[in-house]
Structures are given as structure tokens and as C-alpha cells.
Amino acid sequence: MLEFLDGDDEDFQQFQKHFHGNSKLRGFADVTTYVPPVGSSVQEQQESARKRSAYYILTGLGVGNLNLWRFVEPERYDQEPIWEHLQNFVAGGNTAMMAAFLPSSASPGVLAIAAVCRDKNLRVWPMEYTKTNSGDEGNDDSAEAEDTNFLGGVHTVNSHFNIQNTTDIVAIHGQYAYGISLMGEAYRICFPDSTNLNSSCERLPRQVFELEKLGGGGISKSRRSNVMLESLAASDDGKTIVVVSSEGIFYYSNKLPDIGSSDAAHLRIIGKNASENTLFKAPMKVYTPKIKSKDNKVKSEAMMTVVTNPSDEDSDEEGGYINVDPTETFAARWMVPSRGQDCWVCGVRNASHWVGPPESKVKEPSRAQLEAQQKEKMRSQRRQDRLAKRAKDAAAQRNNTSDPETPVAAKPKTTPRSSAKKAVKSQPNVQTSATTANVSAEKRPLADLTRRLSQNSGAGDDDDEDYTGSDDNTPSIASLLSELEHFKKRNAEIKTEWQRRLLGERQLRRKWKQREEEFLDQLNDSLTKLDAAEVEVDRLRVLLRDAEKRFAFEKARVEQENSVKSRYEQLCEQMNDKMALVADQKRLLEQTTRSLLKEVDRNVHALKNAVILEKTECVVCKDQQAVTAVVPCGHLCFCEQDAETYRRNCTAQYPTCPICQQEIVSLLRIYT
């Protein structure tokens, strides 16, 4: 038990701890402040006396019995508190999962207890207040009894009732009980005020929560949507609720309508757990603190206490911490519009999330970054200009050096990838230019020789006009003629070589063109296969997503079937035990029946003998057998001694039969 103590410093608070060892204190469930009923003299006595608080403590989770304790704080800090065990009662099952006090909001001092056992319906115990005196206290210590006299009484449990169809309740907060069905559907029921709790509340209306649908990208709502809920927490006033799914997605609402109203209870997504620790998923408590200012209590926004790092993931130490966040702040941090696309923060596809960082979180580039970007743009522009100029110069050079007789390669087939075609087309142009250059170089000496011969022949004609019949120019003409023949022969060889090379080049061009067509066909086939493969990949991705969804659904269904199967096996075991018990009881009943029948037979025989004996006994002495009959009625009613005695002692004038009162004429002795 912990208490807050105010120290000398207003900002400093410390805990005072009280310990008490008892096995009945195991399995803590809930605690509430002891408040006496309204109008009792105990309240005035407590207000006038010293201020000492008392609390009711409920324990027993994990077992089948609940224990009610009362804790009374000491009068002074150097004294010991009072731990008083008030009552032990059955929880309604083998294992109590949760239990809570239900204080009345209308009548202070009126309490009730609600508890849920495994595979059992919710059970409610209305508590009755009983005034006690010093001699009536159950505590043997007279000093402790005297210390608790100022409380005036105690609450006890005397009766209970069950609320139907509440075996899947997972949490009790305030006057509301929250449940998660096997199909993942969350709902809640509202308890009436503790002053009105009775057996007529066995069937209470429920309110089903509609979860925001996942995977659709829109704002459509669905109750199921293949979402398996794992934990739930809500405020005591029933206005705020936080639900966590098995995937770590938070569902939230702070404006829940009242149960029974026509408005639907929608829970929207506010975020996703980013921690790898699975224990982070469970929120501990959602509560609404009351802020007191100028003697006025004002409710603030709901707060959520979450276990954020219970095991300290990043270190080997056992230390951890809890995180307290306002739920409205938590929602505002995550709930921003995204128009149905994946959230950039948590990856959830939802219309209430961000598609990109908000303007407030986008960092503006600095001046140095802007200058670097501008320089990079200018550098890339200059590079593109140089490449374009080089391509233009190369095209002009190819046009200037091309030979008209050189056949031009046919234009290849158009393909989706034009860049590959250009790379292949550049090779024959290089070969053509090289061949043309070689032929021009070989033709150049022949042209020079022809020009020289023409000049010499002209000079020879002039000389013949002046010097006719002269033999001085004969060697020069012969040498020129021999040189001419040599160059003609050389020219023929060059022409033959050129024709041979041209023929080879044409053959190479035809082969290159054939290879180019084959390459383009292969390229087209590859591109077609690539496009088909991309389409197939997209189709397989869609199938994979569908398969993942089906797998998740099948997994959930198998888990549900396993839970149902385990429940069925438990019921079968219980049925077998009960059938064995019934068989034992049947065998015992048969044995008892046989013994009773024998006893009945004996009694029947005895009764028959007694009836026969009763019919023939003497009506006077009731001891001897009647052997004398009355004439004329014929009743056999006297023994042999009493017959004469009755006749002699009869006071009437005419004796009568003691049975039928008919006049006796005579008595007749009967022999058997």
C-alpha cells in the first residue's frame, strides 16, 4: 500500500510504504475508498474526528475465491496501519480473471463488485452496509477494534447474479464492461447505478464498436475487417477508449455515444506501434485527471499511460519506464490527412494519415545547398551541349567523306529501343569512310602522272616544230612511256584490289545487315518477353497480396478453430466427468432401490400378517384370538372367555354386537 506524503518542499513528494504478509492478499484486483452511506452519523463523526482514510481492497485473481480486505491508515506516521480481512466468497469459476468495485455515482457509500472468471459469465455482487459496534467486530484484537469504531460499519457480500452472454469480457472501467468476441468484434455494456443493481439486470444492452477499415485506402468503416484486437483500455467516464490490434495499430475515440443511442460508435486509426517489443502494444490505463483551480474541479483531456519499455530493449538491465501521453496529443501527432495513400510515418494506408512530411517538418535548403544545386544544373547543361555539338560535327564529317559509289546501308527496322539501333548503325559508316580514303590515296599518283605526261607532250610538240628530226628527246619519251605503262599496270592492280575489297565490303555489309536484323529480332523478342514478364510480376504481386490476406484470414480462422476445439475438448472432459459421476450415482441409486424394494416386501408380508391378526383378535381383550361369533350378524369378535363375560355383564336389556350394534340372539363357538 502506497501513500503520498507532502514534504517541506512543495515540489517534492515521497512514498510511504506499508507491508502486510498474508496468502489471501495474492492476486490484487482493485481498490476503492471506504465511504459510509449518506445520512449516517458516521460521516459527521468522521468529519469531526481525526481525518483517517480507509480503503477496500479486492484480491484473489488467478484462483476461484475472492477476498475482501479493509485497510485503515494509522493516526500517526510512526504507527502501523490496520489490515482487516472482511470476507471470502466464491468468484463463480475456477480462475478469476478480473474483478473491480462499482461505486455509485448517485449515492455515495453504495458499492458493488463485478468479476469475470475464465469461460464464465460476468457476476455481480451488490454490497450491503452493516453497522457494527465494538463488540461486533470480527477482529480479535480489541485495540484494532477500537481503532475501527470511527468507521461505523462495513460493507459485506450476501447475494449475487450473473449477466448473460458476457464470457468474453476483457476489461472493466468505471460503470462499463468491455469485451472482445472470438470474431474480433469489440463491444461494451453499461452497469446500472449500484443502487439499482439487482437480478433484473441479467440482460444488459450492448454497444458494438465499428473499426476503421484497413487496406482500402478510404474512410469506409467495417466492424470486422479481418482485425484481431489484442487489448483495450478506456476512461472511467466511458468517453475515451483506446484499442490495440495484434499488429500494433491503435484505434481511438474520445466522443463515444451513450449506449442505446442511434449514433454509431466509430473507432478511427491514430497510429501504429513502431517498437519491436511486443509488450508495448498493451496500454495500461486511460484516465481523465481532474484539475483543481480556485476551488473548482475541471476535467482535463484524457491521458493514456502506456508501457513503452518494460524490459529496456536496448540494454541488458531490467529497468524500464512508463510513458504518459495525452490521447488528444497522441492523436494530433498521427492524425493528418493523406488522401488514402500510405502514411509516411507509420506505413498505414488510411485517409487520416500523411502522404508526405508536413510543411512544418520539411527542412528548407540552405544557401550553400541552393548554390550547389544551381552549379550542378549548369554543369549538366554544358555537358549536354558538348555532346550535341560533337554529334553534329561527326554527322557533317561523315557526309563530307562519304563516296557516292559506296552503297548506303538500308534503314533498319524500328524497335522500341532506338539507342541500341544507333549503336549498331555506326559501325558500317566507319568502315565505308576508311575504304574511301584508301582508294583516294591510290588514285592520287595516277592523276599526277597524267598531268606530267600532258605537260611533256605539249612541250614535245613545240620542240618538234623547231627541231625536226632531232633524237635528243627520244630517251625521255621512252622513259615516260615505260613509266606510263607502269602506272597503267599499277592502276589496274589498284582497281582490281579496290573491286575485290568493294566486293568483300558488300558481302560484309550483307552479313552485317543480316546479323543486325537477327539482333533486332532477338531484341524485339527480349523486349516482348520483358514486358510480358513485368505484367506477370504485377499479376503475381497482386496474387501475393491476396494470398497474404487469405493467409492472415485463414490463420485467424485456424486460431479461432483451435480455441473452439480446445473449448470443445474441455467441455467433453467435463461431460465425461459428469457422465462418470452420473453412472456412479445411477449404480448407487440402483443398489439403494433394490434394498428399499426388499425392505418393502418384508413390510408388506408383515402388514398382511398384522391385518389378518387384527381382523381375528378379540374386541374386548385385544389379546386372544376371536373364536365366538354373534348370531344373527355373524361377526367374529369375542374370545371364549370374553363371550360369556360380555353376556353376563351387559347392562342393557338386550345385548348388542360391539361391531354393528345388532341385537345378539345367541353366541356361536367357531372351531378352525
CSV table of N, CA and C in Angstrom, one decimal, residues 373-453:
chain,number,residue,atom,x,y,z
A,373,GLN,N,23.2,23.1,-56.0
A,373,GLN,CA,22.2,22.6,-56.9
A,373,GLN,C,22.3,23.4,-58.3
A,374,GLN,N,22.4,24.7,-58.2
A,374,GLN,CA,22.5,25.5,-59.4
A,374,GLN,C,23.7,25.2,-60.2
A,375,LYS,N,24.9,25.0,-59.5
A,375,LYS,CA,26.1,24.6,-60.3
A,375,LYS,C,25.9,23.2,-60.9
A,376,GLU,N,25.3,22.3,-60.3
A,376,GLU,CA,25.1,21.0,-60.8
A,376,GLU,C,24.2,21.1,-62.1
A,377,LYS,N,23.2,21.9,-62.0
A,377,LYS,CA,22.3,22.1,-63.2
A,377,LYS,C,23.1,22.7,-64.4
A,378,MET,N,23.9,23.7,-64.1
A,378,MET,CA,24.7,24.3,-65.2
A,378,MET,C,25.7,23.4,-65.8
A,379,ARG,N,26.4,22.6,-64.9
A,379,ARG,CA,27.3,21.6,-65.4
A,379,ARG,C,26.7,20.5,-66.3
A,380,SER,N,25.5,20.1,-65.9
A,380,SER,CA,24.8,19.1,-66.7
A,380,SER,C,24.4,19.7,-68.0
A,381,GLN,N,24.0,21.0,-68.0
A,381,GLN,CA,23.6,21.7,-69.3
A,381,GLN,C,24.8,21.8,-70.3
A,382,ARG,N,25.9,22.2,-69.7
A,382,ARG,CA,27.1,22.3,-70.6
A,382,ARG,C,27.5,20.9,-71.1
A,383,ARG,N,27.4,19.9,-70.3
A,383,ARG,CA,27.7,18.5,-70.8
A,383,ARG,C,26.8,18.1,-71.9
A,384,GLN,N,25.5,18.4,-71.8
A,384,GLN,CA,24.6,18.1,-72.9
A,384,GLN,C,24.9,18.9,-74.2
A,385,ASP,N,25.3,20.2,-74.0
A,385,ASP,CA,25.6,21.0,-75.2
A,385,ASP,C,26.8,20.4,-75.9
A,386,ARG,N,27.9,20.0,-75.2
A,386,ARG,CA,29.0,19.4,-75.8
A,386,ARG,C,28.7,18.2,-76.5
A,387,LEU,N,27.9,17.3,-75.9
A,387,LEU,CA,27.5,16.1,-76.6
A,387,LEU,C,26.8,16.3,-77.9
A,388,ALA,N,25.9,17.3,-77.9
A,388,ALA,CA,25.1,17.6,-79.1
A,388,ALA,C,26.0,18.2,-80.2
A,389,LYS,N,27.0,19.0,-79.8
A,389,LYS,CA,27.9,19.6,-80.8
A,389,LYS,C,28.8,18.5,-81.4
A,390,ARG,N,29.3,17.6,-80.6
A,390,ARG,CA,30.1,16.5,-81.1
A,390,ARG,C,29.3,15.6,-82.1
A,391,ALA,N,28.1,15.4,-81.7
A,391,ALA,CA,27.3,14.5,-82.6
A,391,ALA,C,27.0,15.3,-84.0
A,392,LYS,N,26.8,16.6,-83.9
A,392,LYS,CA,26.6,17.3,-85.2
A,392,LYS,C,27.9,17.4,-86.0
A,393,ASP,N,29.1,17.6,-85.4
A,393,ASP,CA,30.3,17.6,-86.2
A,393,ASP,C,30.6,16.2,-86.8
A,394,ALA,N,30.3,15.1,-86.0
A,394,ALA,CA,30.6,13.8,-86.6
A,394,ALA,C,29.6,13.5,-87.8
A,395,ALA,N,28.4,14.0,-87.7
A,395,ALA,CA,27.5,13.8,-88.8
A,395,ALA,C,27.9,14.5,-90.0
A,396,ALA,N,28.4,15.8,-89.9
A,396,ALA,CA,28.9,16.6,-91.0
A,396,ALA,C,30.1,16.0,-91.6
A,397,GLN,N,31.0,15.5,-90.8
A,397,GLN,CA,32.2,14.8,-91.3
A,397,GLN,C,31.9,13.6,-92.1
A,398,ARG,N,31.0,12.8,-91.6
A,398,ARG,CA,30.6,11.6,-92.4
A,398,ARG,C,30.0,12.0,-93.7
A,399,ASN,N,29.2,13.0,-93.8
A,399,ASN,CA,28.6,13.4,-95.1
A,399,ASN,C,29.6,13.9,-96.0
A,400,ASN,N,30.7,14.6,-95.6
A,400,ASN,CA,31.8,15.1,-96.4
A,400,ASN,C,32.7,14.0,-97.0
A,401,THR,N,32.9,13.0,-96.2
A,401,THR,CA,33.9,12.0,-96.6
A,401,THR,C,33.2,10.8,-97.2
A,402,SER,N,31.9,10.8,-97.4
A,402,SER,CA,31.2,9.6,-98.0
A,402,SER,C,31.4,9.6,-99.5
A,403,ASP,N,31.5,8.4,-100.1
A,403,ASP,CA,31.7,8.1,-101.5
A,403,ASP,C,30.4,7.9,-102.2
A,404,PRO,N,30.1,8.5,-103.4
A,404,PRO,CA,28.8,8.3,-104.0
A,404,PRO,C,28.6,6.8,-104.4
A,405,GLU,N,29.8,6.2,-104.8
A,405,GLU,CA,29.6,4.8,-105.3
A,405,GLU,C,29.4,3.8,-104.1
A,406,THR,N,29.8,4.2,-102.9
A,406,THR,CA,29.6,3.3,-101.8
A,406,THR,C,28.2,3.2,-101.4
A,407,PRO,N,27.7,1.9,-101.5
A,407,PRO,CA,26.3,1.7,-101.2
A,407,PRO,C,26.0,2.1,-99.7
A,408,VAL,N,24.8,2.7,-99.6
A,408,VAL,CA,24.4,3.1,-98.3
A,408,VAL,C,23.6,2.0,-97.6
A,409,ALA,N,23.8,1.8,-96.4
A,409,ALA,CA,23.1,0.7,-95.7
A,409,ALA,C,21.7,1.0,-95.6
A,410,ALA,N,20.9,-0.1,-95.8
A,410,ALA,CA,19.4,0.1,-95.7
A,410,ALA,C,19.0,0.4,-94.2
A,411,LYS,N,18.0,1.2,-94.1
A,411,LYS,CA,17.5,1.6,-92.8
A,411,LYS,C,16.9,0.4,-92.1
A,412,PRO,N,17.4,0.2,-90.9
A,412,PRO,CA,17.0,-1.0,-90.1
A,412,PRO,C,15.6,-0.8,-89.7
A,413,LYS,N,15.0,-1.9,-89.2
A,413,LYS,CA,13.6,-1.9,-88.7
A,413,LYS,C,13.6,-1.1,-87.4
A,414,THR,N,12.5,-0.4,-87.2
A,414,THR,CA,12.3,0.3,-86.0
A,414,THR,C,12.0,-0.6,-84.8
A,415,THR,N,12.6,-0.3,-83.7
A,415,THR,CA,12.4,-1.1,-82.5
A,415,THR,C,12.0,-0.2,-81.4
A,416,PRO,N,11.5,-0.7,-80.3
A,416,PRO,CA,11.2,0.1,-79.1
A,416,PRO,C,12.5,0.8,-78.5
A,417,ARG,N,13.6,0.1,-78.7
A,417,ARG,CA,14.8,0.7,-78.1
A,417,ARG,C,15.7,1.3,-79.2
A,418,SER,N,15.6,2.5,-79.6
A,418,SER,CA,16.3,3.2,-80.7
A,418,SER,C,17.8,3.3,-80.4
A,419,SER,N,18.1,3.4,-79.1
A,419,SER,CA,19.5,3.6,-78.8
A,419,SER,C,20.4,2.4,-79.2
A,420,ALA,N,19.9,1.2,-79.0
A,420,ALA,CA,20.6,0.0,-79.5
A,420,ALA,C,20.8,0.1,-81.0
A,421,LYS,N,19.8,0.5,-81.7
A,421,LYS,CA,19.9,0.5,-83.2
A,421,LYS,C,21.0,1.5,-83.6
A,422,LYS,N,21.1,2.7,-83.0
A,422,LYS,CA,22.1,3.7,-83.3
A,422,LYS,C,23.5,3.2,-83.1
A,423,ALA,N,23.7,2.4,-82.0
A,423,ALA,CA,25.0,1.9,-81.7
A,423,ALA,C,25.4,0.9,-82.7
A,424,VAL,N,24.5,0.1,-83.3
A,424,VAL,CA,24.9,-0.9,-84.3
A,424,VAL,C,25.1,-0.2,-85.6
A,425,LYS,N,24.4,0.8,-85.9
A,425,LYS,CA,24.5,1.5,-87.2
A,425,LYS,C,25.7,2.3,-87.4
A,426,SER,N,26.4,2.7,-86.4
A,426,SER,CA,27.6,3.5,-86.5
A,426,SER,C,28.8,2.7,-87.0
A,427,GLN,N,28.8,1.4,-87.0
A,427,GLN,CA,30.0,0.6,-87.4
A,427,GLN,C,30.2,0.6,-88.9
A,428,PRO,N,29.2,0.4,-89.8
A,428,PRO,CA,29.4,0.4,-91.3
A,428,PRO,C,29.9,1.8,-91.8
A,429,ASN,N,29.4,2.8,-91.2
A,429,ASN,CA,29.9,4.2,-91.6
A,429,ASN,C,31.4,4.3,-91.4
A,430,VAL,N,31.9,3.8,-90.4
A,430,VAL,CA,33.4,3.9,-90.1
A,430,VAL,C,34.1,3.1,-91.2
A,431,GLN,N,33.6,1.9,-91.5
A,431,GLN,CA,34.3,1.0,-92.5
A,431,GLN,C,34.2,1.7,-93.9
A,432,THR,N,33.1,2.3,-94.2
A,432,THR,CA,33.0,3.0,-95.6
A,432,THR,C,33.9,4.1,-95.7
A,433,SER,N,34.1,4.9,-94.7
A,433,SER,CA,35.0,6.1,-94.7
A,433,SER,C,36.4,5.6,-94.9
A,434,ALA,N,36.8,4.5,-94.2
A,434,ALA,CA,38.2,4.0,-94.3
A,434,ALA,C,38.5,3.5,-95.7
A,435,THR,N,37.5,2.8,-96.3
A,435,THR,CA,37.7,2.3,-97.7
A,435,THR,C,37.9,3.4,-98.7
A,436,THR,N,37.0,4.4,-98.6
A,436,THR,CA,37.1,5.6,-99.5
A,436,THR,C,38.4,6.3,-99.4
A,437,ALA,N,38.9,6.4,-98.2
A,437,ALA,CA,40.2,7.1,-98.0
A,437,ALA,C,41.3,6.3,-98.7
A,438,ASN,N,41.3,5.0,-98.6
A,438,ASN,CA,42.4,4.2,-99.2
A,438,ASN,C,42.3,4.3,-100.7
A,439,VAL,N,41.1,4.3,-101.4
A,439,VAL,CA,41.0,4.4,-102.8
A,439,VAL,C,41.5,5.7,-103.3
A,440,SER,N,41.2,6.8,-102.6
A,440,SER,CA,41.6,8.1,-103.0
A,440,SER,C,43.1,8.3,-102.9
A,441,ALA,N,43.7,7.6,-101.9
A,441,ALA,CA,45.2,7.7,-101.8
A,441,ALA,C,45.9,7.0,-103.0
A,442,GLU,N,45.2,5.9,-103.5
A,442,GLU,CA,45.8,5.1,-104.6
A,442,GLU,C,45.6,5.9,-105.9
A,443,LYS,N,44.5,6.6,-106.1
A,443,LYS,CA,44.3,7.3,-107.3
A,443,LYS,C,45.1,8.6,-107.5
A,444,ARG,N,45.7,9.1,-106.4
A,444,ARG,CA,46.4,10.4,-106.5
A,444,ARG,C,47.7,10.3,-107.3
A,445,PRO,N,48.5,9.2,-107.3
A,445,PRO,CA,49.7,9.2,-108.1
A,445,PRO,C,49.4,9.1,-109.6
A,446,LEU,N,48.3,8.4,-110.0
A,446,LEU,CA,48.0,8.3,-111.4
A,446,LEU,C,47.6,9.6,-112.0
A,447,ALA,N,46.9,10.4,-111.2
A,447,ALA,CA,46.5,11.8,-111.7
A,447,ALA,C,47.7,12.6,-111.9
A,448,ASP,N,48.7,12.5,-110.9
A,448,ASP,CA,49.9,13.3,-111.1
A,448,ASP,C,50.7,12.9,-112.4
A,449,LEU,N,50.7,11.6,-112.6
A,449,LEU,CA,51.4,11.1,-113.8
A,449,LEU,C,50.8,11.6,-115.1
A,450,THR,N,49.5,11.6,-115.2
A,450,THR,CA,48.8,12.0,-116.3
A,450,THR,C,49.0,13.5,-116.6
A,451,ARG,N,49.0,14.3,-115.5
A,451,ARG,CA,49.3,15.7,-115.6
A,451,ARG,C,50.7,16.0,-116.1
A,452,ARG,N,51.6,15.2,-115.7
A,452,ARG,CA,53.0,15.4,-116.1
A,452,ARG,C,53.2,15.0,-117.6
A,453,LEU,N,52.5,13.9,-118.0
A,453,LEU,CA,52.6,13.4,-119.4
A,453,LEU,C,52.0,14.5,-120.4
